[in-house]
């Protein structure tokens, strides 16, 4: 299509044409002989107006072409994204550079989890070598390649199913384009087929599928909408019946040669609808091949571009009429020039209104309690409100605000230089806004403020607005709140320590008092049982029952002692955790593995940290037994020069972020508070297997400084 002004006209050519038209118009206008300046201004106005008219016509055409291109691009992107088959694009090293929705569904991954990863990671280990050779062949030969491979277990439905991979080389983007077909169960194929039919029925482009003999076997509803032919009228016929003799046989011969040579064909055709009306269509044909490479079907996708072609014809006609339109418009400009003086007066009134608006703006910002400055492009103060002047005093000369920020010593912790850098980034357009909290020394002492920098979006010279808000009171409240939190954490640690001490005391009292009494009672009852064994059978049975009750009571007392404070804890943290793991296996029947990377780590742990670690392990195993529904648990302890690391993982049902935020989740809250009180770090996540729950915590060793809060 020919473009407007396609005879090499640029700004200079437009100016030359406008000069010629303006000269012709001046020949018919009698200019005053006494005012050459008015004539010159009139000439400049005419030339500028003609230039604007010509440029407007060109811009209108470019805007229409841009809209048509974006519409076509969007339709192609939608067709690619919503296609019922899985498309991948791979770089030469096998990295995924582009995928569609069906590909994400096939591998059960989000798009951001696939891009940038090697496709080989999703192929079963035994098939990775074949896939590498397959990909090398695609990039080396550039020819179409086909491979059937098994996916890694967990992909394509979790069964490691077979897929068919068809790939060819795209020379423009230097990537391999792959079509991956799931060869899985019948249900998956039927589901994919249903999705394909839904997409074909919903798209606006017409689609027809022919067999290898070029006989139509399927069409979509858009085909009927565009051509007027129902599906039953088209199926079984050669697509050439739509042409109605509008193209010569040589055209179709060239099309088929290109299709077999290049593997696809794209072009424009003129066909006839059922009612005999001609229409222009944009058609792409792609062959579908079987495993042996032979063509089984042809798929044609077309859209009606008749309106676009008519618009292009109208645009060409508009271009031919442009000169005449310019002449006509010039006549209108002559009439408009008579009102030039009136427009000048209106502009003066508008400027006065603008000055009034500026005075209103200054009065408005002067009434604000925040300190507001308006800076020009060089960083100098163009205007400052009354609050700012009261803060720094009257300015007797223009102030370069960036220099003030970088040199004034009252800015604390280099805040002035940081603010100056932020203002420069906003002036340069690298950032739209910038915010900073800073401390500044005033006559009444240090004050905290928040600075917000933004560009003034409007016509005219660049202006940057800097607003300062006093946040000293908020800072004081934040400090008091942090101090309160610290005190609460210290109180919680003290309560935990007191509780552990009380447990230890009660456990020892029970062991020393109740345990000894029960042991003495059992010895007496055992002696009584021995004496009545032969002489008093009935009494002997009663004594045996009492002895059994005493044994049960002793076991209960031992359980209570262990719940309060296991005796194994006196032997050290390692013995206590091993006892706890054994007791957990016995009570729950769940396999529990204890993995200690370095037994020397127990020597570096303080007594207070020992109690915390034991209680955390005890609480975690209790949660697994009550909620996790797990069959395996692993406890891993390791350390380095700075901290001790504990990880407790299970393969149960896991815990969601919503469950973690429940008010009744006291177990995790208690663990987090214990770890935080010791200056450590605690987090809840997923194990490497991706299923279950993993508690990971880090506690600094004695003598190592804690991180600042």
Tab-separated table of N, CA, C and O in Angstrom, residues 619-708:
chain	number	residue	atom	x	y	z
A	619	UNK	N	7.699	-30.232	71.256
A	619	UNK	CA	6.467	-29.636	70.735
A	619	UNK	C	6.247	-30.019	69.277
A	619	UNK	O	5.123	-30.315	68.854
A	620	UNK	N	7.326	-30.033	68.476
A	620	UNK	CA	7.199	-30.381	67.062
A	620	UNK	C	6.726	-31.820	66.889
A	620	UNK	O	5.837	-32.103	66.075
A	621	UNK	N	7.308	-32.767	67.648
A	621	UNK	CA	6.880	-34.166	67.538
A	621	UNK	C	5.451	-34.331	68.028
A	621	UNK	O	4.677	-35.142	67.481
A	622	UNK	N	5.060	-33.573	69.032
A	622	UNK	CA	3.679	-33.631	69.509
A	622	UNK	C	2.710	-33.153	68.425
A	622	UNK	O	1.656	-33.757	68.202
A	623	UNK	N	3.079	-32.071	67.693
A	623	UNK	CA	2.233	-31.577	66.607
A	623	UNK	C	2.138	-32.582	65.469
A	623	UNK	O	1.078	-32.763	64.867
A	624	UNK	N	3.258	-33.254	65.157
A	624	UNK	CA	3.244	-34.269	64.101
A	624	UNK	C	2.294	-35.396	64.469
A	624	UNK	O	1.495	-35.869	63.647
A	625	UNK	N	2.361	-35.853	65.727
A	625	UNK	CA	1.533	-36.978	66.156
A	625	UNK	C	0.051	-36.604	66.158
A	625	UNK	O	-0.804	-37.419	65.824
A	626	UNK	N	-0.273	-35.331	66.492
A	626	UNK	CA	-1.674	-34.947	66.625
A	626	UNK	C	-2.297	-34.447	65.318
A	626	UNK	O	-3.486	-34.632	65.095
A	627	UNK	N	-1.491	-33.798	64.432
A	627	UNK	CA	-2.101	-33.117	63.297
A	627	UNK	C	-1.563	-33.540	61.933
A	627	UNK	O	-2.292	-33.419	60.948
A	628	UNK	N	-0.318	-33.989	61.847
A	628	UNK	CA	0.338	-34.084	60.541
A	628	UNK	C	-0.124	-35.267	59.706
A	628	UNK	O	-0.048	-35.219	58.474
A	629	UNK	N	-0.572	-36.381	60.348
A	629	UNK	CA	-0.915	-37.610	59.618
A	629	UNK	C	0.267	-38.082	58.775
A	629	UNK	O	0.120	-38.468	57.622
A	630	UNK	N	1.476	-38.012	59.358
A	630	UNK	CA	2.697	-38.357	58.632
A	630	UNK	C	3.077	-39.810	58.912
A	630	UNK	O	2.658	-40.421	59.893
A	631	UNK	N	3.896	-40.349	57.999
A	631	UNK	CA	4.434	-41.700	58.187
A	631	UNK	C	5.939	-41.681	58.413
A	631	UNK	O	6.518	-42.704	58.781
A	632	UNK	N	6.577	-40.530	58.170
A	632	UNK	CA	8.024	-40.407	58.350
A	632	UNK	C	8.340	-39.027	58.917
A	632	UNK	O	7.731	-38.034	58.517
A	633	UNK	N	9.308	-38.997	59.832
A	633	UNK	CA	9.780	-37.742	60.419
A	633	UNK	C	11.302	-37.779	60.440
A	633	UNK	O	11.898	-38.837	60.712
A	634	UNK	N	11.927	-36.648	60.140
A	634	UNK	CA	13.386	-36.554	60.188
A	634	UNK	C	13.783	-35.320	60.984
A	634	UNK	O	13.257	-34.222	60.751
A	635	UNK	N	14.706	-35.523	61.959
A	635	UNK	CA	15.241	-34.424	62.770
A	635	UNK	C	16.723	-34.312	62.456
A	635	UNK	O	17.469	-35.278	62.627
A	636	UNK	N	17.144	-33.136	61.987
A	636	UNK	CA	18.531	-32.922	61.596
A	636	UNK	C	19.125	-31.798	62.441
A	636	UNK	O	18.540	-30.720	62.537
A	637	UNK	N	20.293	-32.072	63.086
A	637	UNK	CA	21.002	-31.073	63.875
A	637	UNK	C	22.374	-30.861	63.266
A	637	UNK	O	23.085	-31.832	62.955
A	638	UNK	N	22.750	-29.588	63.079
A	638	UNK	CA	24.067	-29.246	62.545
A	638	UNK	C	24.485	-27.910	63.145
A	638	UNK	O	23.707	-27.239	63.818
A	639	UNK	N	25.731	-27.535	62.908
A	639	UNK	CA	26.234	-26.276	63.462
A	639	UNK	C	27.397	-25.788	62.631
A	639	UNK	O	27.961	-26.524	61.802
A	640	UNK	N	27.734	-24.533	62.830
A	640	UNK	CA	28.959	-23.961	62.291
A	640	UNK	C	29.578	-23.090	63.385
A	640	UNK	O	29.226	-23.233	64.564
A	641	UNK	N	30.473	-22.214	63.018
A	641	UNK	CA	31.159	-21.419	64.032
A	641	UNK	C	30.247	-20.392	64.696
A	641	UNK	O	30.600	-19.848	65.745
A	642	UNK	N	29.075	-20.131	64.107
A	642	UNK	CA	28.225	-19.059	64.613
A	642	UNK	C	26.947	-19.538	65.272
A	642	UNK	O	26.467	-18.908	66.213
A	643	UNK	N	26.348	-20.633	64.786
A	643	UNK	CA	25.012	-20.977	65.249
A	643	UNK	C	24.775	-22.479	65.153
A	643	UNK	O	25.537	-23.216	64.518
A	644	UNK	N	23.706	-22.898	65.828
A	644	UNK	CA	23.206	-24.273	65.758
A	644	UNK	C	21.961	-24.256	64.875
A	644	UNK	O	21.113	-23.362	64.987
A	645	UNK	N	21.844	-25.259	63.991
A	645	UNK	CA	20.735	-25.335	63.061
A	645	UNK	C	19.947	-26.620	63.315
A	645	UNK	O	20.543	-27.697	63.445
A	646	UNK	N	18.642	-26.484	63.399
A	646	UNK	CA	17.766	-27.635	63.625
A	646	UNK	C	16.687	-27.607	62.550
A	646	UNK	O	16.078	-26.557	62.305
A	647	UNK	N	16.452	-28.758	61.895
A	647	UNK	CA	15.406	-28.888	60.889
A	647	UNK	C	14.582	-30.120	61.214
A	647	UNK	O	15.133	-31.214	61.375
A	648	UNK	N	13.256	-29.958	61.312
A	648	UNK	CA	12.339	-31.052	61.621
A	648	UNK	C	11.356	-31.145	60.458
A	648	UNK	O	10.572	-30.217	60.226
A	649	UNK	N	11.421	-32.261	59.701
A	649	UNK	CA	10.616	-32.418	58.490
A	649	UNK	C	9.734	-33.648	58.618
A	649	UNK	O	10.111	-34.639	59.252
A	650	UNK	N	8.532	-33.568	57.998
A	650	UNK	CA	7.643	-34.732	57.933
A	650	UNK	C	6.992	-34.766	56.560
A	650	UNK	O	7.071	-33.799	55.799
A	651	UNK	N	6.384	-35.892	56.228
A	651	UNK	CA	5.737	-36.069	54.933
A	651	UNK	C	4.222	-36.070	55.061
A	651	UNK	O	3.525	-36.735	54.299
A	652	UNK	N	3.706	-35.322	56.034
A	652	UNK	CA	2.269	-35.313	56.296
A	652	UNK	C	1.513	-34.349	55.395
A	652	UNK	O	1.946	-34.021	54.285
A	653	UNK	N	0.388	-33.865	55.906
A	653	UNK	CA	-0.503	-33.020	55.103
A	653	UNK	C	-0.035	-31.576	55.041
A	653	UNK	O	-0.560	-30.780	54.278
A	654	UNK	N	0.962	-31.220	55.858
A	654	UNK	CA	1.510	-29.868	55.819
A	654	UNK	C	0.626	-28.857	56.546
A	654	UNK	O	-0.400	-29.193	57.139
A	655	UNK	N	1.045	-27.608	56.471
A	655	UNK	CA	0.321	-26.520	57.128
A	655	UNK	C	0.304	-25.329	56.193
A	655	UNK	O	1.325	-24.956	55.617
A	656	UNK	N	-0.855	-24.735	55.975
A	656	UNK	CA	-1.009	-23.610	55.066
A	656	UNK	C	-0.712	-22.301	55.793
A	656	UNK	O	-0.764	-22.232	57.019
A	657	UNK	N	-0.377	-21.209	55.039
A	657	UNK	CA	-0.161	-19.914	55.690
A	657	UNK	C	-1.380	-19.444	56.483
A	657	UNK	O	-1.236	-18.793	57.516
A	658	UNK	N	-2.598	-19.773	56.015
A	658	UNK	CA	-3.789	-19.375	56.765
A	658	UNK	C	-3.846	-20.088	58.108
A	658	UNK	O	-4.220	-19.497	59.133
A	659	UNK	N	-3.461	-21.386	58.132
A	659	UNK	CA	-3.448	-22.121	59.392
A	659	UNK	C	-2.381	-21.577	60.339
A	659	UNK	O	-2.572	-21.563	61.556
A	660	UNK	N	-1.250	-21.126	59.789
A	660	UNK	CA	-0.198	-20.563	60.642
A	660	UNK	C	-0.659	-19.285	61.332
A	660	UNK	O	-0.212	-18.977	62.442
A	661	UNK	N	-1.568	-18.529	60.661
A	661	UNK	CA	-2.009	-17.255	61.230
A	661	UNK	C	-3.216	-17.402	62.145
A	661	UNK	O	-3.746	-16.407	62.637
A	662	UNK	N	-3.685	-18.640	62.383
A	662	UNK	CA	-4.816	-18.840	63.281
A	662	UNK	C	-4.445	-18.448	64.713
A	662	UNK	O	-3.324	-18.648	65.164
A	663	UNK	N	-5.423	-17.896	65.420
A	663	UNK	CA	-5.166	-17.441	66.782
A	663	UNK	C	-4.847	-18.610	67.713
A	663	UNK	O	-4.167	-18.439	68.724
A	664	UNK	N	-5.360	-19.822	67.387
A	664	UNK	CA	-5.157	-20.964	68.277
A	664	UNK	C	-3.854	-21.698	67.992
A	664	UNK	O	-3.603	-22.755	68.575
A	665	UNK	N	-3.014	-21.192	67.103
A	665	UNK	CA	-1.775	-21.878	66.742
A	665	UNK	C	-0.682	-21.531	67.760
A	665	UNK	O	0.341	-20.927	67.436
A	666	UNK	N	-0.917	-21.940	69.040
A	666	UNK	CA	-0.002	-21.544	70.107
A	666	UNK	C	1.320	-22.302	70.047
A	666	UNK	O	2.339	-21.819	70.540
A	667	UNK	N	1.308	-23.530	69.513
A	667	UNK	CA	2.550	-24.302	69.461
A	667	UNK	C	3.610	-23.597	68.639
A	667	UNK	O	4.745	-23.396	69.092
A	668	UNK	N	3.259	-23.194	67.405
A	668	UNK	CA	4.218	-22.495	66.550
A	668	UNK	C	4.571	-21.127	67.130
A	668	UNK	O	5.711	-20.680	67.027
A	669	UNK	N	3.583	-20.463	67.723
A	669	UNK	CA	3.873	-19.157	68.339
A	669	UNK	C	4.878	-19.316	69.463
A	669	UNK	O	5.829	-18.526	69.619
A	670	UNK	N	4.699	-20.361	70.293
A	670	UNK	CA	5.638	-20.592	71.396
A	670	UNK	C	7.032	-20.890	70.895
A	670	UNK	O	8.026	-20.410	71.449
A	671	UNK	N	7.134	-21.708	69.823
A	671	UNK	CA	8.458	-22.017	69.254
A	671	UNK	C	9.110	-20.734	68.746
A	671	UNK	O	10.301	-20.477	69.004
A	672	UNK	N	8.340	-19.918	68.021
A	672	UNK	CA	8.908	-18.682	67.475
A	672	UNK	C	9.380	-17.748	68.580
A	672	UNK	O	10.452	-17.133	68.485
A	673	UNK	N	8.608	-17.641	69.656
A	673	UNK	CA	8.997	-16.756	70.750
A	673	UNK	C	10.253	-17.261	71.450
A	673	UNK	O	11.131	-16.485	71.827
A	674	UNK	N	10.335	-18.599	71.665
A	674	UNK	CA	11.543	-19.145	72.311
A	674	UNK	C	12.782	-18.845	71.471
A	674	UNK	O	13.830	-18.454	71.998
A	675	UNK	N	12.674	-19.060	70.138
A	675	UNK	CA	13.838	-18.844	69.270
A	675	UNK	C	14.193	-17.360	69.221
A	675	UNK	O	15.366	-16.986	69.290
A	676	UNK	N	13.194	-16.487	69.108
A	676	UNK	CA	13.459	-15.051	69.035
A	676	UNK	C	14.096	-14.539	70.319
A	676	UNK	O	14.964	-13.659	70.299
A	677	UNK	N	13.663	-15.068	71.466
A	677	UNK	CA	14.230	-14.640	72.740
A	677	UNK	C	15.720	-14.945	72.828
A	677	UNK	O	16.466	-14.246	73.524
A	678	UNK	N	16.169	-15.988	72.138
A	678	UNK	CA	17.599	-16.326	72.133
A	678	UNK	C	18.338	-15.654	70.979
A	678	UNK	O	19.501	-15.965	70.730
A	679	UNK	N	17.658	-14.760	70.227
A	679	UNK	CA	18.311	-14.061	69.124
A	679	UNK	C	18.411	-14.885	67.874
A	679	UNK	O	19.223	-14.582	66.998
A	680	UNK	N	17.578	-15.929	67.763
A	680	UNK	CA	17.639	-16.809	66.614
A	680	UNK	C	16.611	-16.475	65.555
A	680	UNK	O	15.949	-15.435	65.597
A	681	UNK	N	16.474	-17.378	64.604
A	681	UNK	CA	15.570	-17.203	63.469
A	681	UNK	C	14.781	-18.482	63.274
A	681	UNK	O	15.344	-19.584	63.364
A	682	UNK	N	13.457	-18.352	62.985
A	682	UNK	CA	12.573	-19.512	62.837
A	682	UNK	C	11.683	-19.304	61.622
A	682	UNK	O	11.205	-18.191	61.381
A	683	UNK	N	11.500	-20.369	60.841
A	683	UNK	CA	10.605	-20.285	59.688
A	683	UNK	C	9.959	-21.638	59.432
A	683	UNK	O	10.512	-22.690	59.780
A	684	UNK	N	8.769	-21.587	58.811
A	684	UNK	CA	7.999	-22.778	58.458
A	684	UNK	C	7.956	-22.857	56.943
A	684	UNK	O	7.615	-21.882	56.272
A	685	UNK	N	8.317	-24.014	56.381
A	685	UNK	CA	8.335	-24.168	54.934
A	685	UNK	C	8.015	-25.580	54.514
A	685	UNK	O	7.417	-26.367	55.249
A	686	UNK	N	8.437	-25.917	53.297
A	686	UNK	CA	8.204	-27.236	52.718
A	686	UNK	C	9.513	-28.007	52.659
A	686	UNK	O	10.576	-27.427	52.410
A	687	UNK	N	9.481	-29.326	52.845
A	687	UNK	CA	10.689	-30.131	52.650
A	687	UNK	C	11.099	-30.147	51.183
A	687	UNK	O	10.379	-29.656	50.306
A	688	UNK	N	12.264	-30.726	50.915
A	688	UNK	CA	12.747	-30.800	49.540
A	688	UNK	C	11.823	-31.635	48.665
A	688	UNK	O	11.741	-31.415	47.456
A	689	UNK	N	11.103	-32.600	49.259
A	689	UNK	CA	10.179	-33.430	48.487
A	689	UNK	C	8.963	-32.661	48.019
A	689	UNK	O	8.253	-33.108	47.121
A	690	UNK	N	8.673	-31.503	48.603
A	690	UNK	CA	7.534	-30.702	48.205
A	690	UNK	C	6.250	-31.023	48.913
A	690	UNK	O	5.231	-30.389	48.669
A	691	UNK	N	6.234	-32.034	49.796
A	691	UNK	CA	5.018	-32.408	50.522
A	691	UNK	C	5.338	-32.485	52.005
A	691	UNK	O	6.406	-32.950	52.407
A	692	UNK	N	4.389	-32.066	52.834
A	692	UNK	CA	4.590	-32.120	54.277
A	692	UNK	C	4.916	-30.756	54.849
A	692	UNK	O	4.507	-29.716	54.338
A	693	UNK	N	5.686	-30.767	55.923
A	693	UNK	CA	6.027	-29.525	56.623
A	693	UNK	C	7.473	-29.609	57.108
A	693	UNK	O	7.964	-30.691	57.448
A	694	UNK	N	8.161	-28.460	57.124
A	694	UNK	CA	9.557	-28.401	57.572
A	694	UNK	C	9.710	-27.188	58.483
A	694	UNK	O	9.433	-26.053	58.085
A	695	UNK	N	10.114	-27.449	59.745
A	695	UNK	CA	10.419	-26.385	60.692
A	695	UNK	C	11.938	-26.208	60.725
A	695	UNK	O	12.667	-27.167	60.986
A	696	UNK	N	12.411	-25.013	60.442
A	696	UNK	CA	13.846	-24.732	60.429
A	696	UNK	C	14.124	-23.587	61.396
A	696	UNK	O	13.453	-22.549	61.352
A	697	UNK	N	15.119	-23.794	62.257
A	697	UNK	CA	15.459	-22.740	63.208
A	697	UNK	C	16.965	-22.635	63.352
A	697	UNK	O	17.702	-23.600	63.101
A	698	UNK	N	17.398	-21.455	63.740
A	698	UNK	CA	18.824	-21.138	63.898
A	698	UNK	C	18.989	-20.393	65.211
A	698	UNK	O	18.330	-19.389	65.444
A	699	UNK	N	19.895	-20.895	66.074
A	699	UNK	CA	20.134	-20.273	67.378
A	699	UNK	C	21.627	-19.961	67.484
A	699	UNK	O	22.465	-20.843	67.295
A	700	UNK	N	21.996	-18.693	67.775
A	700	UNK	CA	23.418	-18.357	67.879
A	700	UNK	C	24.075	-19.114	69.038
A	700	UNK	O	23.449	-19.388	70.071
A	701	UNK	N	25.357	-19.430	68.858
A	701	UNK	CA	26.125	-20.083	69.920
A	701	UNK	C	26.531	-19.064	70.976
A	701	UNK	O	26.531	-17.843	70.745
A	702	UNK	N	26.900	-19.572	72.149
A	702	UNK	CA	27.338	-18.686	73.227
A	702	UNK	C	28.606	-17.948	72.805
A	702	UNK	O	29.520	-18.523	72.208
A	703	UNK	N	28.643	-16.644	73.112
A	703	UNK	CA	29.823	-15.844	72.791
A	703	UNK	C	29.749	-15.193	71.432
A	703	UNK	O	30.592	-14.388	71.081
A	704	UNK	N	28.712	-15.559	70.599
A	704	UNK	CA	28.561	-14.963	69.276
A	704	UNK	C	27.524	-13.861	69.371
A	704	UNK	O	26.437	-14.063	69.909
A	705	UNK	N	27.850	-12.686	68.863
A	705	UNK	CA	26.917	-11.563	68.977
A	705	UNK	C	25.631	-11.808	68.223
A	705	UNK	O	25.628	-12.357	67.123
A	706	UNK	N	24.513	-11.395	68.838
A	706	UNK	CA	23.218	-11.557	68.186
A	706	UNK	C	23.020	-10.456	67.156
A	706	UNK	O	23.517	-9.350	67.300
A	707	UNK	N	22.244	-10.771	66.097
A	707	UNK	CA	21.961	-9.724	65.112
A	707	UNK	C	21.108	-8.629	65.707
A	707	UNK	O	20.283	-8.852	66.570
A	708	UNK	N	21.327	-7.456	65.224
A	708	UNK	CA	20.547	-6.315	65.725
A	708	UNK	C	19.105	-6.457	65.337
A	708	UNK	O	18.769	-6.903	64.269
